[in-house]
PDB file of C-alpha atoms in Angstrom:
ATOM      1  CA  MET O 124     109.048  80.886  76.873  1.00  0.00           C
ATOM      2  CA  ALA O 125     105.524  81.092  78.268  1.00  0.00           C
ATOM      3  CA  THR O 126     104.270  84.533  79.293  1.00  0.00           C
ATOM      4  CA  THR O 127     101.193  85.257  81.334  1.00  0.00           C
ATOM      5  CA  ASN O 128      99.450  88.308  82.716  1.00  0.00           C
ATOM      6  CA  ASN O 129      97.725  87.251  85.946  1.00  0.00           C
ATOM      7  CA  PRO O 130      96.989  84.607  86.860  1.00  0.00           C
ATOM      8  CA  VAL O 131      99.965  82.309  86.480  1.00  0.00           C
ATOM      9  CA  THR O 132      98.910  79.557  84.119  1.00  0.00           C
ATOM     10  CA  THR O 133     102.292  77.882  83.653  1.00  0.00           C
ATOM     11  CA  THR O 134     104.118  76.603  86.697  1.00  0.00           C
ATOM     12  CA  PRO O 135     107.927  76.466  86.714  1.00  0.00           C
ATOM     13  CA  ARG O 136     109.438  73.004  86.842  1.00  0.00           C
ATOM     14  CA  LEU O 137     109.709  71.508  90.323  1.00  0.00           C
ATOM     15  CA  GLY O 138     112.833  72.110  92.363  1.00  0.00           C
ATOM     16  CA  ARG O 139     115.022  74.688  94.040  1.00  0.00           C
ATOM     17  CA  TYR O 140     115.653  78.113  92.508  1.00  0.00           C
ATOM     18  CA  THR O 141     117.803  81.025  93.573  1.00  0.00           C
ATOM     19  CA  ILE O 142     116.969  84.635  92.858  1.00  0.00           C
ATOM     20  CA  ASP O 143     119.347  86.250  90.389  1.00  0.00           C
ATOM     21  CA  THR O 144     120.029  89.452  92.350  1.00  0.00           C
ATOM     22  CA  ASN O 145     121.515  91.169  89.290  1.00  0.00           C
ATOM     23  CA  ARG O 146     118.237  90.768  87.359  1.00  0.00           C
ATOM     24  CA  SER O 147     115.825  91.320  90.253  1.00  0.00           C
ATOM     25  CA  SER O 148     114.571  94.390  92.093  1.00  0.00           C
ATOM     26  CA  ILE O 149     112.237  95.797  94.699  1.00  0.00           C
ATOM     27  CA  THR O 150     110.797  99.180  93.801  1.00  0.00           C
ATOM     28  CA  PHE O 151     108.429 101.324  95.804  1.00  0.00           C
ATOM     29  CA  ARG O 152     106.218 104.353  95.453  1.00  0.00           C
ATOM     30  CA  SER O 153     104.984 106.566  98.247  1.00  0.00           C
ATOM     31  CA  ARG O 154     104.080 110.202  98.924  1.00  0.00           C
ATOM     32  CA  HIS O 155     105.695 112.774 101.166  1.00  0.00           C
ATOM     33  CA  PHE O 156     105.250 116.411 102.216  1.00  0.00           C
ATOM     34  CA  PHE O 157     101.690 116.026 103.512  1.00  0.00           C
ATOM     35  CA  GLY O 158     100.943 113.514 100.739  1.00  0.00           C
ATOM     36  CA  LEU O 159     101.436 116.075  97.988  1.00  0.00           C
ATOM     37  CA  LEU O 160     104.660 114.882  96.366  1.00  0.00           C
ATOM     38  CA  PRO O 161     105.435 111.445  94.924  1.00  0.00           C
ATOM     39  CA  VAL O 162     108.539 109.518  95.974  1.00  0.00           C
ATOM     40  CA  LYS O 163     109.861 106.417  94.273  1.00  0.00           C
ATOM     41  CA  GLY O 164     112.872 104.313  95.048  1.00  0.00           C
ATOM     42  CA  THR O 165     114.451 100.916  95.371  1.00  0.00           C
ATOM     43  CA  PHE O 166     115.802  98.299  97.744  1.00  0.00           C
ATOM     44  CA  ALA O 167     118.468  95.792  96.663  1.00  0.00           C
ATOM     45  CA  ILE O 168     117.689  92.109  96.980  1.00  0.00           C
ATOM     46  CA  ARG O 169     120.517  90.449  98.899  1.00  0.00           C
ATOM     47  CA  SER O 170     119.434  86.833  98.349  1.00  0.00           C
ATOM     48  CA  GLY O 171     116.483  84.572  97.857  1.00  0.00           C
ATOM     49  CA  THR O 172     115.451  80.977  97.371  1.00  0.00           C
ATOM     50  CA  ILE O 173     112.291  79.413  96.025  1.00  0.00           C
ATOM     51  CA  GLU O 174     111.203  75.783  96.296  1.00  0.00           C
ATOM     52  CA  VAL O 175     108.603  74.952  93.656  1.00  0.00           C
ATOM     53  CA  ALA O 176     106.604  71.949  94.869  1.00  0.00           C
ATOM     54  CA  GLU O 177     103.668  69.824  93.788  1.00  0.00           C
ATOM     55  CA  PRO O 178     101.071  70.843  94.731  1.00  0.00           C
ATOM     56  CA  LEU O 179     101.948  74.509  94.216  1.00  0.00           C
ATOM     57  CA  ALA O 180     100.496  75.394  97.640  1.00  0.00           C
ATOM     58  CA  GLU O 181     103.418  73.529  99.254  1.00  0.00           C
ATOM     59  CA  SER O 182     105.981  75.760  97.527  1.00  0.00           C
ATOM     60  CA  SER O 183     108.017  78.140  99.652  1.00  0.00           C
ATOM     61  CA  LEU O 184     110.225  81.154  99.292  1.00  0.00           C
ATOM     62  CA  ARG O 185     112.495  83.415 101.286  1.00  0.00           C
ATOM     63  CA  VAL O 186     113.731  86.821 100.111  1.00  0.00           C
ATOM     64  CA  GLU O 187     116.217  89.060 101.919  1.00  0.00           C
ATOM     65  CA  ALA O 188     116.621  92.739 101.065  1.00  0.00           C
ATOM     66  CA  ASP O 189     119.414  94.959 102.295  1.00  0.00           C
ATOM     67  CA  ALA O 190     117.730  97.698 104.391  1.00  0.00           C
ATOM     68  CA  ALA O 191     120.708 100.033 103.888  1.00  0.00           C
ATOM     69  CA  SER O 192     120.169  99.871 100.118  1.00  0.00           C
ATOM     70  CA  PHE O 193     117.136 102.190 100.456  1.00  0.00           C
ATOM     71  CA  HIS O 194     117.582 104.628  97.576  1.00  0.00           C
ATOM     72  CA  THR O 195     115.394 107.460  96.248  1.00  0.00           C
ATOM     73  CA  GLY O 196     118.043 109.618  94.587  1.00  0.00           C
ATOM     74  CA  ASN O 197     117.939 112.187  97.404  1.00  0.00           C
ATOM     75  CA  ASP O 198     121.040 111.571  99.557  1.00  0.00           C
ATOM     76  CA  GLN O 199     119.760 113.566 102.551  1.00  0.00           C
ATOM     77  CA  ARG O 200     116.384 111.770 102.599  1.00  0.00           C
ATOM     78  CA  ASP O 201     118.024 108.384 102.051  1.00  0.00           C
ATOM     79  CA  ALA O 202     120.407 108.898 104.994  1.00  0.00           C
ATOM     80  CA  HIS O 203     117.491 109.994 107.205  1.00  0.00           C
ATOM     81  CA  VAL O 204     115.418 106.916 106.290  1.00  0.00           C
ATOM     82  CA  ARG O 205     118.409 104.643 107.004  1.00  0.00           C
ATOM     83  CA  SER O 206     118.886 106.318 110.434  1.00  0.00           C
ATOM     84  CA  ALA O 207     117.447 105.208 113.785  1.00  0.00           C
ATOM     85  CA  ALA O 208     114.444 107.481 113.152  1.00  0.00           C
ATOM     86  CA  PHE O 209     113.138 105.117 110.444  1.00  0.00           C
ATOM     87  CA  LEU O 210     114.775 101.831 109.376  1.00  0.00           C
ATOM     88  CA  ASP O 211     117.730 101.889 111.821  1.00  0.00           C
ATOM     89  CA  THR O 212     119.787  99.862 109.363  1.00  0.00           C
ATOM     90  CA  GLY O 213     122.701  99.575 111.798  1.00  0.00           C
ATOM     91  CA  ARG O 214     120.533  97.473 114.130  1.00  0.00           C
ATOM     92  CA  HIS O 215     118.211  95.970 111.495  1.00  0.00           C
ATOM     93  CA  PRO O 216     120.228  95.315 108.328  1.00  0.00           C
ATOM     94  CA  LEU O 217     117.768  92.893 106.697  1.00  0.00           C
ATOM     95  CA  ILE O 218     114.214  93.087 105.489  1.00  0.00           C
ATOM     96  CA  THR O 219     112.852  89.582 104.946  1.00  0.00           C
ATOM     97  CA  PHE O 220     109.820  87.972 103.374  1.00  0.00           C
ATOM     98  CA  VAL O 221     109.082  84.300 104.038  1.00  0.00           C
ATOM     99  CA  SER O 222     106.098  82.657 102.357  1.00  0.00           C
ATOM    100  CA  ASP O 223     103.550  80.476 104.061  1.00  0.00           C
ATOM    101  CA  GLY O 224     101.212  80.068 101.108  1.00  0.00           C
ATOM    102  CA  VAL O 225     101.489  80.130  97.332  1.00  0.00           C
ATOM    103  CA  ASP O 226      98.819  79.828  94.681  1.00  0.00           C
ATOM    104  CA  THR O 227      98.438  80.951  91.084  1.00  0.00           C
ATOM    105  CA  THR O 228      97.487  84.541  91.974  1.00  0.00           C
ATOM    106  CA  THR O 229      99.091  85.330  95.349  1.00  0.00           C
ATOM    107  CA  VAL O 230     102.034  84.649  97.601  1.00  0.00           C
ATOM    108  CA  SER O 231     101.177  85.026 101.280  1.00  0.00           C
ATOM    109  CA  GLY O 232     103.750  85.239 103.995  1.00  0.00           C
ATOM    110  CA  THR O 233     105.462  87.226 106.696  1.00  0.00           C
ATOM    111  CA  LEU O 234     107.326  90.473 106.071  1.00  0.00           C
ATOM    112  CA  THR O 235     109.843  91.449 108.757  1.00  0.00           C
ATOM    113  CA  VAL O 236     111.074  95.049 109.000  1.00  0.00           C
ATOM    114  CA  CYS O 237     112.931  96.409 112.056  1.00  0.00           C
ATOM    115  CA  ASP O 238     112.351  93.059 113.819  1.00  0.00           C
ATOM    116  CA  VAL O 239     108.568  93.479 113.507  1.00  0.00           C
ATOM    117  CA  SER O 240     106.783  90.762 111.547  1.00  0.00           C
ATOM    118  CA  GLN O 241     103.414  91.210 109.838  1.00  0.00           C
ATOM    119  CA  PRO O 242     101.403  89.089 107.382  1.00  0.00           C
ATOM    120  CA  VAL O 243     101.531  90.327 103.784  1.00  0.00           C
ATOM    121  CA  SER O 244     100.014  89.054 100.542  1.00  0.00           C
ATOM    122  CA  LEU O 245     101.683  89.728  97.213  1.00  0.00           C
ATOM    123  CA  ALA O 246      99.490  89.760  94.114  1.00  0.00           C
ATOM    124  CA  ILE O 247     101.167  88.069  91.147  1.00  0.00           C
ATOM    125  CA  VAL O 248     100.618  90.405  88.193  1.00  0.00           C
ATOM    126  CA  HIS O 249     102.962  88.896  85.587  1.00  0.00           C
ATOM    127  CA  SER O 250     105.061  85.787  85.053  1.00  0.00           C
ATOM    128  CA  GLU O 251     107.327  84.297  82.421  1.00  0.00           C
ATOM    129  CA  VAL O 252     108.434  80.683  82.577  1.00  0.00           C
ATOM    130  CA  ALA O 253     111.353  79.202  80.611  1.00  0.00           C
ATOM    131  CA  ALA O 254     113.169  75.866  80.864  1.00  0.00           C
ATOM    132  CA  GLU O 255     115.652  76.836  83.617  1.00  0.00           C
ATOM    133  CA  THR O 256     114.325  80.203  84.806  1.00  0.00           C
ATOM    134  CA  PHE O 257     111.184  82.088  85.634  1.00  0.00           C
ATOM    135  CA  THR O 258     110.407  85.729  86.288  1.00  0.00           C
ATOM    136  CA  VAL O 259     107.571  86.954  88.468  1.00  0.00           C
ATOM    137  CA  ARG O 260     106.301  90.471  89.137  1.00  0.00           C
ATOM    138  CA  ALA O 261     104.208  90.855  92.286  1.00  0.00           C
ATOM    139  CA  THR O 262     102.795  93.865  94.099  1.00  0.00           C
ATOM    140  CA  THR O 263     101.558  94.790  97.556  1.00  0.00           C
ATOM    141  CA  ARG O 264     100.883  97.811  99.741  1.00  0.00           C
ATOM    142  CA  VAL O 265     102.395  98.035 103.216  1.00  0.00           C
ATOM    143  CA  ASP O 266     101.710 100.439 106.056  1.00  0.00           C
ATOM    144  CA  ARG O 267     105.048 101.417 107.594  1.00  0.00           C
ATOM    145  CA  HIS O 268     103.322 102.129 110.924  1.00  0.00           C
ATOM    146  CA  ASP O 269     102.489  98.400 111.174  1.00  0.00           C
ATOM    147  CA  PHE O 270     106.248  97.809 111.468  1.00  0.00           C
ATOM    148  CA  GLY O 271     106.877 100.513 114.071  1.00  0.00           C
ATOM    149  CA  VAL O 272     108.338 102.922 111.504  1.00  0.00           C
ATOM    150  CA  THR O 273     106.371 105.971 112.623  1.00  0.00           C
ATOM    151  CA  ALA O 274     108.725 108.973 112.378  1.00  0.00           C
ATOM    152  CA  SER O 275     107.631 112.084 110.462  1.00  0.00           C
ATOM    153  CA  ARG O 276     103.968 111.112 110.460  1.00  0.00           C
ATOM    154  CA  LEU O 277     102.854 114.056 108.317  1.00  0.00           C
ATOM    155  CA  MET O 278     105.946 114.556 106.172  1.00  0.00           C
ATOM    156  CA  ALA O 279     106.721 110.969 105.134  1.00  0.00           C
ATOM    157  CA  GLY O 280     104.206 108.747 103.394  1.00  0.00           C
ATOM    158  CA  ARG O 281     102.543 106.120 105.535  1.00  0.00           C
ATOM    159  CA  HIS O 282     101.971 103.560 102.756  1.00  0.00           C
ATOM    160  CA  LEU O 283     104.459 102.094 100.341  1.00  0.00           C
ATOM    161  CA  ASP O 284     103.327 100.419  97.136  1.00  0.00           C
ATOM    162  CA  LEU O 285     105.941  97.718  96.550  1.00  0.00           C
ATOM    163  CA  THR O 286     106.716  95.884  93.319  1.00  0.00           C
ATOM    164  CA  LEU O 287     108.997  92.868  93.364  1.00  0.00           C
ATOM    165  CA  GLU O 288     110.353  91.671  90.058  1.00  0.00           C
ATOM    166  CA  VAL O 289     112.445  88.560  90.513  1.00  0.00           C
ATOM    167  CA  THR O 290     114.209  86.293  88.080  1.00  0.00           C
ATOM    168  CA  CYS O 291     114.778  82.833  89.481  1.00  0.00           C
ATOM    169  CA  VAL O 292     117.321  80.302  88.229  1.00  0.00           C
ATOM    170  CA  HIS O 293     116.963  76.536  88.714  1.00  0.00           C
ATOM    171  CA  ARG O 294     119.797  75.003  90.757  1.00  0.00           C
TER     172      ARG O 294
END
């Protein structure tokens, strides 16, 4: 197994991969209560596919996260964030990321939250490539206001630092 720490120096073999949702996660960090207290949590990845192409720039990916899986360990806060005041998971059950550019250090694409789409770049910070699988850890910072999620401006953190760790299996 080849392991790298930014940038990716070993490319997975060409072809279609699916994200192993049992071995993959989206974690986030933010601040709340006037920016004084840290908050960390998770979203569950519902599904994902990656097409590794030659050249690498022609590769593509799509990841879907379940918006209702928002979890911080505080049931009251989690229910409030899932409500119409924030994510409105009843009307917007999916958070999606679709790539439009891949290179050895970044994955650029469109993140859609609450039916609002914005460009986002993920920095690849770690990768491991094996014969039939690969794992990638990538990070980004998003501004929830860019997606129309503006409730509790002073109490809830504006920025979320996201980390995606995905294990992909060749199909």
